[in-house]
Coordinates of C-alpha atoms and ligand atoms in Angstrom, one line a residue:
M1 CA 0.0 -0.1 -0.3
E2 CA 1.1 3.0 -0.5
G3 CA 2.2 6.0 1.9
N4 CA 2.4 9.5 1.8
A5 CA 6.0 10.1 0.4
A6 CA 6.6 11.1 -3.2
V7 CA 9.3 9.1 -4.7
L8 CA 11.6 9.4 -8.0
C9 CA 11.1 5.7 -10.0
G10 CA 11.8 7.3 -13.9
L11 CA 14.2 9.2 -15.1
G12 CA 15.1 10.3 -19.2
A13 CA 17.0 13.4 -21.2
W14 CA 16.6 13.9 -24.6
V15 CA 18.6 16.9 -26.3
P16 CA 18.4 18.1 -29.7
P17 CA 20.9 17.1 -32.5
R18 CA 23.0 19.9 -33.5
V19 CA 25.6 20.6 -31.2
V20 CA 27.0 24.3 -31.7
S21 CA 30.8 25.1 -30.4
N22 CA 31.7 28.2 -28.8
K23 CA 33.8 28.2 -32.0
E24 CA 31.3 28.4 -34.1
L25 CA 28.7 30.9 -32.2
T26 CA 32.2 33.3 -33.4
T27 CA 31.4 33.3 -37.0
A28 CA 28.2 35.4 -36.2
L29 CA 29.3 37.1 -33.2
D30 CA 32.1 39.4 -31.0
T31 CA 32.9 36.9 -28.7
S32 CA 35.7 34.5 -28.0
D33 CA 35.6 30.4 -27.1
E34 CA 38.5 31.8 -24.3
W35 CA 35.6 34.3 -23.3
I36 CA 33.0 31.8 -22.9
R37 CA 35.0 29.4 -21.1
S38 CA 36.5 31.4 -18.6
R39 CA 33.0 33.1 -17.5
T40 CA 30.4 30.4 -17.5
G41 CA 32.8 27.3 -18.4
I42 CA 30.5 26.5 -21.2
E43 CA 31.9 25.1 -24.1
Q44 CA 29.0 23.7 -26.3
R45 CA 25.4 23.3 -26.2
Y46 CA 23.0 21.5 -28.5
L47 CA 20.0 23.6 -30.4
V48 CA 16.7 23.3 -32.1
D49 CA 16.7 23.3 -35.8
K50 CA 13.7 25.6 -37.4
G51 CA 10.6 23.2 -37.2
M52 CA 11.4 22.0 -33.7
A53 CA 9.5 22.9 -30.9
T54 CA 9.6 22.4 -26.9
S55 CA 6.7 19.9 -27.0
D56 CA 8.7 17.6 -29.8
L57 CA 11.9 17.7 -27.0
A58 CA 9.4 17.3 -24.4
V59 CA 7.7 14.1 -25.7
E60 CA 11.3 12.4 -26.4
A61 CA 12.5 13.1 -22.6
G62 CA 9.0 12.0 -21.4
K63 CA 8.8 9.0 -23.2
R64 CA 12.2 8.0 -22.0
A65 CA 11.5 8.8 -18.4
I66 CA 8.1 6.2 -18.8
E67 CA 10.4 3.7 -19.8
S68 CA 12.7 3.8 -17.1
A69 CA 9.8 3.7 -14.8
G70 CA 8.9 0.5 -15.9
S71 CA 5.8 2.3 -18.4
P72 CA 3.1 2.5 -15.3
P73 CA 0.1 4.0 -16.0
I74 CA 0.4 8.0 -15.9
G75 CA -2.2 10.2 -13.8
A76 CA -1.3 13.7 -14.9
V77 CA 1.5 15.3 -17.0
V78 CA 3.5 18.5 -15.6
L79 CA 5.2 20.4 -18.1
A80 CA 7.7 22.7 -16.8
T81 CA 8.8 25.6 -19.4
T82 CA 9.8 29.0 -20.3
S83 CA 9.4 28.4 -24.1
P84 CA 6.1 27.1 -25.2
D85 CA 5.1 26.0 -28.3
R86 CA 2.6 28.7 -28.3
L87 CA 0.8 31.5 -25.4
C88 CA -2.7 29.7 -25.7
P89 CA -2.9 26.7 -25.2
G90 CA -0.4 25.8 -22.6
T91 CA 2.1 22.8 -24.2
A92 CA 1.4 19.9 -21.5
P93 CA -1.5 18.9 -23.2
E94 CA -0.6 18.3 -26.5
V95 CA 3.0 16.3 -24.9
A96 CA 0.6 14.3 -23.0
T97 CA -1.9 13.5 -25.9
R98 CA 1.6 12.7 -28.1
L99 CA 2.6 10.4 -25.8
G100 CA -0.8 8.5 -25.5
L101 CA -1.6 9.3 -22.3
V102 CA -5.8 10.3 -23.2
D103 CA -8.1 12.2 -20.4
V104 CA -5.2 12.8 -18.0
P105 CA -4.9 16.4 -16.2
A106 CA -2.0 18.1 -18.2
F107 CA -0.7 21.6 -17.7
D108 CA 2.4 23.8 -17.7
I109 CA 4.4 25.6 -15.2
A110 CA 6.0 29.0 -15.6
A111 CA 8.8 29.6 -13.4
A112 CA 11.4 30.0 -15.8
C113 CA 14.6 28.4 -14.8
G114 CA 13.6 28.1 -11.3
G115 CA 10.5 25.9 -13.2
F116 CA 11.6 22.5 -12.5
M117 CA 11.6 22.9 -8.8
Y118 CA 8.5 24.2 -8.7
G119 CA 7.1 21.7 -10.7
L120 CA 9.1 19.1 -8.7
T121 CA 7.2 20.8 -5.6
V122 CA 3.7 20.5 -7.4
A123 CA 4.2 16.9 -8.6
S124 CA 5.4 15.5 -5.5
S125 CA 2.0 17.2 -3.7
L126 CA 0.0 15.3 -6.1
V127 CA 1.3 11.9 -5.8
S128 CA 1.8 12.0 -1.8
T129 CA -2.2 13.6 -1.6
G130 CA -2.9 10.4 -3.7
L131 CA -4.7 12.1 -6.3
S132 CA -2.4 11.2 -8.9
G133 CA -1.5 7.2 -9.3
H134 CA 2.1 8.4 -11.1
I135 CA 2.9 11.6 -12.4
L136 CA 5.2 12.7 -14.8
L137 CA 7.1 16.3 -14.7
I138 CA 8.8 17.1 -17.4
G139 CA 11.4 20.4 -18.1
A140 CA 12.1 21.7 -21.9
E141 CA 12.7 24.5 -23.4
A142 CA 13.6 25.7 -27.1
F143 CA 14.6 29.1 -25.3
S144 CA 17.1 29.4 -27.9
T145 CA 14.4 31.3 -29.9
M146 CA 13.6 33.5 -27.2
V147 CA 17.3 34.8 -27.3
N148 CA 18.3 37.7 -29.8
P149 CA 20.4 35.7 -31.9
Q150 CA 22.9 38.9 -32.4
D151 CA 22.9 40.0 -28.7
R152 CA 26.4 38.7 -27.2
S153 CA 25.5 38.2 -23.6
T154 CA 23.0 36.1 -23.9
A155 CA 23.0 34.1 -26.6
V156 CA 26.2 32.3 -25.5
L157 CA 24.5 31.0 -22.6
F158 CA 21.9 29.1 -23.4
G159 CA 20.8 25.6 -25.1
D160 CA 17.8 23.8 -25.8
G161 CA 16.5 20.1 -24.3
A162 CA 14.4 18.7 -22.0
G163 CA 14.7 16.1 -19.2
A164 CA 11.5 14.5 -17.5
V165 CA 11.3 12.4 -14.0
V166 CA 8.0 10.0 -13.3
L167 CA 7.5 10.1 -9.5
R168 CA 4.9 7.6 -7.1
G169 CA 4.0 7.7 -4.5
G170 CA 5.8 5.6 -1.3
E171 CA 6.5 4.7 2.7
P172 CA 8.4 7.5 3.9
G173 CA 11.7 7.1 4.2
E174 CA 12.1 4.8 1.0
P175 CA 15.3 5.6 -1.1
G176 CA 13.8 8.1 -4.1
E177 CA 11.7 10.0 -1.4
I178 CA 12.0 13.8 -2.2
G179 CA 11.4 16.7 0.5
P180 CA 11.7 18.8 2.3
F181 CA 11.5 21.6 -0.3
D182 CA 11.6 25.0 0.1
L183 CA 10.4 27.7 -3.0
G184 CA 10.7 31.4 -3.2
S185 CA 10.7 34.4 -5.3
D186 CA 10.7 38.4 -5.8
G187 CA 8.8 39.9 -8.8
G188 CA 10.6 43.2 -7.7
K189 CA 13.5 42.0 -9.9
A190 CA 11.3 40.8 -12.7
D191 CA 12.9 43.4 -15.0
L192 CA 16.7 41.6 -14.7
L193 CA 15.9 38.9 -16.5
A194 CA 12.8 39.1 -19.1
V195 CA 11.5 39.3 -22.5
P196 CA 9.5 42.5 -21.9
A197 CA 7.1 42.4 -25.0
G198 CA 4.6 39.9 -26.6
G199 CA 1.9 39.8 -23.4
S200 CA -0.7 41.8 -22.8
R201 CA 1.3 44.5 -21.3
Q202 CA 3.7 45.3 -24.0
R203 CA 1.5 44.0 -26.7
F204 CA 2.4 42.9 -30.0
V205 CA 3.5 45.2 -32.9
A206 CA 4.2 44.6 -36.7
A207 CA 7.5 44.0 -37.1
T208 CA 9.6 46.4 -38.5
G209 CA 12.2 44.9 -39.5
Q210 CA 15.9 46.0 -38.4
G211 CA 18.2 43.4 -39.5
L212 CA 17.3 40.7 -37.4
A213 CA 17.5 37.4 -38.2
D214 CA 13.3 37.0 -38.1
A215 CA 12.7 40.7 -38.1
R216 CA 11.8 41.1 -34.4
P217 CA 11.9 43.8 -32.6
P218 CA 15.1 43.3 -29.5
E219 CA 12.0 43.6 -26.9
Y220 CA 10.7 40.9 -28.0
F221 CA 14.2 38.9 -27.1
L222 CA 15.7 37.8 -23.4
H223 CA 17.1 41.1 -21.7
M224 CA 19.1 40.6 -19.1
D225 CA 21.6 41.8 -16.4
G226 CA 24.0 39.6 -16.0
P227 CA 26.3 41.1 -12.9
E228 CA 23.3 41.3 -10.9
I229 CA 21.4 37.9 -11.9
F230 CA 24.6 36.3 -11.1
R231 CA 24.7 37.9 -7.7
N232 CA 21.1 37.1 -6.8
A233 CA 21.3 33.3 -8.0
V234 CA 24.3 32.7 -5.7
K235 CA 22.3 34.7 -2.7
R236 CA 18.7 32.7 -3.5
M237 CA 20.4 28.7 -4.2
T238 CA 22.3 28.7 -1.0
S239 CA 20.2 30.3 1.1
S240 CA 16.8 28.0 -0.2
S241 CA 19.4 24.8 0.5
R242 CA 20.6 25.8 3.6
K243 CA 16.6 25.7 4.4
V244 CA 15.8 22.2 3.2
L245 CA 19.5 20.7 4.8
D246 CA 18.0 22.4 8.3
Q247 CA 14.9 20.9 7.7
I248 CA 16.4 17.7 7.2
G249 CA 19.2 17.6 9.8
W250 CA 22.1 16.9 6.9
T251 CA 25.4 18.5 7.6
P252 CA 27.5 19.9 3.9
D253 CA 30.2 17.1 4.3
E254 CA 26.7 14.5 4.5
V255 CA 25.9 15.4 1.4
D256 CA 26.8 13.1 -1.6
A257 CA 25.6 15.3 -4.6
L258 CA 24.8 19.1 -4.6
A259 CA 22.3 19.0 -8.3
A260 CA 22.6 23.1 -8.8
H261 CA 20.9 24.6 -11.7
Q262 CA 23.7 24.7 -14.5
A263 CA 23.3 28.2 -16.3
N264 CA 27.1 29.5 -15.2
L265 CA 30.0 26.7 -13.8
R266 CA 30.9 29.6 -11.6
I267 CA 27.6 30.6 -10.0
V268 CA 27.3 26.3 -9.0
S269 CA 31.1 26.8 -7.4
A270 CA 30.0 29.8 -5.8
V271 CA 27.2 27.8 -4.3
G272 CA 29.3 25.2 -3.7
E273 CA 31.3 26.9 -1.8
R274 CA 29.6 29.1 0.6
L275 CA 27.3 25.6 1.8
G276 CA 30.4 24.1 2.7
I277 CA 29.6 20.9 0.4
P278 CA 32.7 19.3 -0.9
Q279 CA 34.1 20.3 -4.3
E280 CA 34.0 16.4 -5.2
Q281 CA 30.2 16.5 -4.9
W282 CA 29.0 19.4 -7.2
L283 CA 27.9 17.6 -10.3
T284 CA 28.3 19.7 -13.7
N285 CA 27.1 19.9 -17.2
A286 CA 26.9 23.0 -18.0
D287 CA 30.4 22.9 -20.0
R288 CA 28.7 20.1 -22.6
V289 CA 24.8 21.9 -22.4
G290 CA 25.1 25.7 -21.1
N291 CA 22.1 27.1 -19.5
T292 CA 18.8 25.0 -20.9
L293 CA 16.1 26.5 -18.2
T294 CA 14.1 24.2 -17.1
A295 CA 15.4 21.3 -18.0
S296 CA 19.0 21.9 -16.5
I297 CA 18.4 19.3 -13.7
P298 CA 16.2 16.7 -15.0
I299 CA 19.5 16.6 -17.7
L300 CA 22.1 17.0 -15.2
L301 CA 20.6 14.2 -13.0
A302 CA 20.1 11.7 -16.0
A303 CA 23.4 12.5 -17.0
S304 CA 24.7 12.0 -13.9
A305 CA 23.4 8.7 -12.9
A306 CA 24.2 7.2 -16.1
K307 CA 27.6 8.0 -15.5
D308 CA 27.3 6.2 -12.1
L309 CA 28.2 9.6 -9.8
L310 CA 25.0 9.3 -8.6
R311 CA 24.2 6.0 -6.4
P312 CA 21.3 4.4 -4.5
S313 CA 21.2 6.3 -0.9
D314 CA 23.1 9.2 -2.1
R315 CA 22.0 12.1 0.0
V316 CA 21.2 15.0 -3.0
V317 CA 20.3 18.2 -3.1
L318 CA 18.6 20.3 -5.8
T319 CA 18.9 23.9 -6.3
A320 CA 17.6 26.2 -8.6
F321 CA 17.1 30.0 -9.5
G322 CA 15.4 32.1 -12.5
A323 CA 13.6 34.9 -14.0
G324 CA 10.9 36.3 -11.6
L325 CA 13.1 36.2 -9.7
T326 CA 12.4 32.4 -8.9
W327 CA 13.9 29.8 -6.7
G328 CA 13.4 26.7 -5.0
S329 CA 15.5 23.8 -3.6
A330 CA 14.8 20.1 -2.4
A331 CA 16.4 17.2 -0.6
M332 CA 16.2 13.9 -1.9
T333 CA 17.7 10.4 -1.4
W334 CA 19.2 8.5 -4.6
P335 CA 16.8 5.3 -5.6
Q336 CA 17.7 2.2 -7.6
I337 CA 17.2 3.9 -11.0
T338 CA 17.7 3.4 -14.9
P339 CA 17.8 6.4 -16.3
R340 CA 16.9 6.5 -20.3
I341 CA 19.3 8.6 -22.2
D342 CA 20.8 8.1 -25.9
V343 CA 23.5 11.3 -25.5
I344 CA 25.2 11.8 -21.9
P345 CA 25.7 15.3 -21.7
Ligands
LIG1 N1 32.1 37.6 -25.5 C1 32.9 38.8 -25.6 N2 32.7 39.5 -24.7 C2 31.6 39.7 -23.8 C3 30.4 39.0 -24.3 C4 30.6 37.3 -25.0 N3 29.9 36.6 -25.2 N4 29.1 39.0 -23.3 C5 29.9 40.1 -22.9 N5 30.7 40.8 -23.2 C6 31.4 42.0 -22.8 C7 30.6 42.9 -21.7 O1 30.5 43.4 -22.8 C8 31.5 43.6 -20.6 O2 32.4 44.4 -21.8 P1 32.9 46.1 -21.1 O3 33.4 45.6 -19.7 O4 33.8 46.5 -22.1 O5 31.6 46.5 -20.7 C9 32.2 42.7 -20.4 O6 32.2 41.2 -21.6 C10 32.3 42.0 -19.2 O7 31.2 41.8 -18.9 P2 30.4 41.4 -17.6 O8 28.6 41.5 -17.6 O9 30.8 42.2 -16.9 O10 31.0 39.9 -17.6 P3 30.5 39.0 -16.0 O11 31.8 38.4 -15.6 O12 29.2 39.5 -15.3 O13 29.9 37.8 -17.0 C11 27.7 36.6 -17.5 C12 28.9 38.1 -18.0 C13 26.8 36.7 -18.3 C14 28.8 35.4 -18.0 C15 27.9 36.8 -15.9 O14 27.4 38.0 -15.4 C16 26.7 35.7 -15.6 O15 26.9 34.3 -15.9 N6 25.1 36.3 -15.2 C17 24.1 35.3 -14.8 C18 23.5 34.6 -16.0 C19 22.7 33.8 -16.0 O16 22.6 32.8 -15.1 N7 21.2 33.8 -16.7 C20 20.6 33.1 -16.4 C21 20.2 32.9 -15.0 S1 18.9 31.7 -14.8

């Protein structure tokens, strides 16, 4: 009989086939491989080609997570994304249908790079209250479509991809249990990282050309105050992780793995150092994928488990931060699980 804990039982990830190196970016942008590596740690990213949308990535990752879980009946689909296929309707219902999940509840969560942690909290609540037997949570992004290809301060940072988990109800204390959680937001700093136009505030106006690749004016692309975002990311992921460590009663040296949102390897280092978690325990793959927003943590978990860097009963801290501002963290013990992932970034 199922208890009231939420337990991780399936894990999958998928990245689009096109790999773009730093060097390739230098052909169109005034930047260098050296600058990108030294400021961010990123060496390459995977990007969607024209015609490939977030739902396409989400379906691939979702399919793999369900297989990894042993193909149980799925009772609900939650999709965390910052780059939905369209403004309306949400993307999750289409993803559910394409996965053959008929009539199940399916909805999107919009909390930018914090979105996977928000989704994990909501999905865990749904299974631990018994509302859904097994629930599929996907983080998927084709965010390169929202970044100005001519803006070197943002175009080098982001990558596309998707990761997914399946959660089930379980017994408190069993390996794979997720929690406690911490979530937070600060809307007063929304302008630090935003796509200003295209919603109900700054409405759509006819494109004017301006030499952009797809003739969108700059306000329809991401704007970012990099150094302020850096400072807030370090501060919020550190304090949020501390809260879950305090709640669960683990000391930093008892943590086997820190799975922090992979925006920038310097941010991961700063968070790990402030928390006092030894460097050997920091999981990283921003060098291979860049910042994949809501997909960052599930891709990192799937890749790390596939490399045997996550083992059953490991004590894991998950933490993320993003536009909004939003942030969130959770503790979990690692289950016996075989991720499904074709390319391991
Ligand atoms: N190539 C070469 N030079 C670049 C560049 C690029 N791709 N992007 C910016 N620069 C230049 C800037 O124009 C600036 O030049 P200036 O000193 O002549 O004005 C210089 O590099 C330094 O810029 P700065 O923004 O101070 O660098 P930084 O050390 O803060 O690093 C980021 C920039 C973006 C890497 C860093 O601020 C960061 O990672 N911020 C967080 C971003 C993030 O994680 N966003 C998502 C959050 S979920």
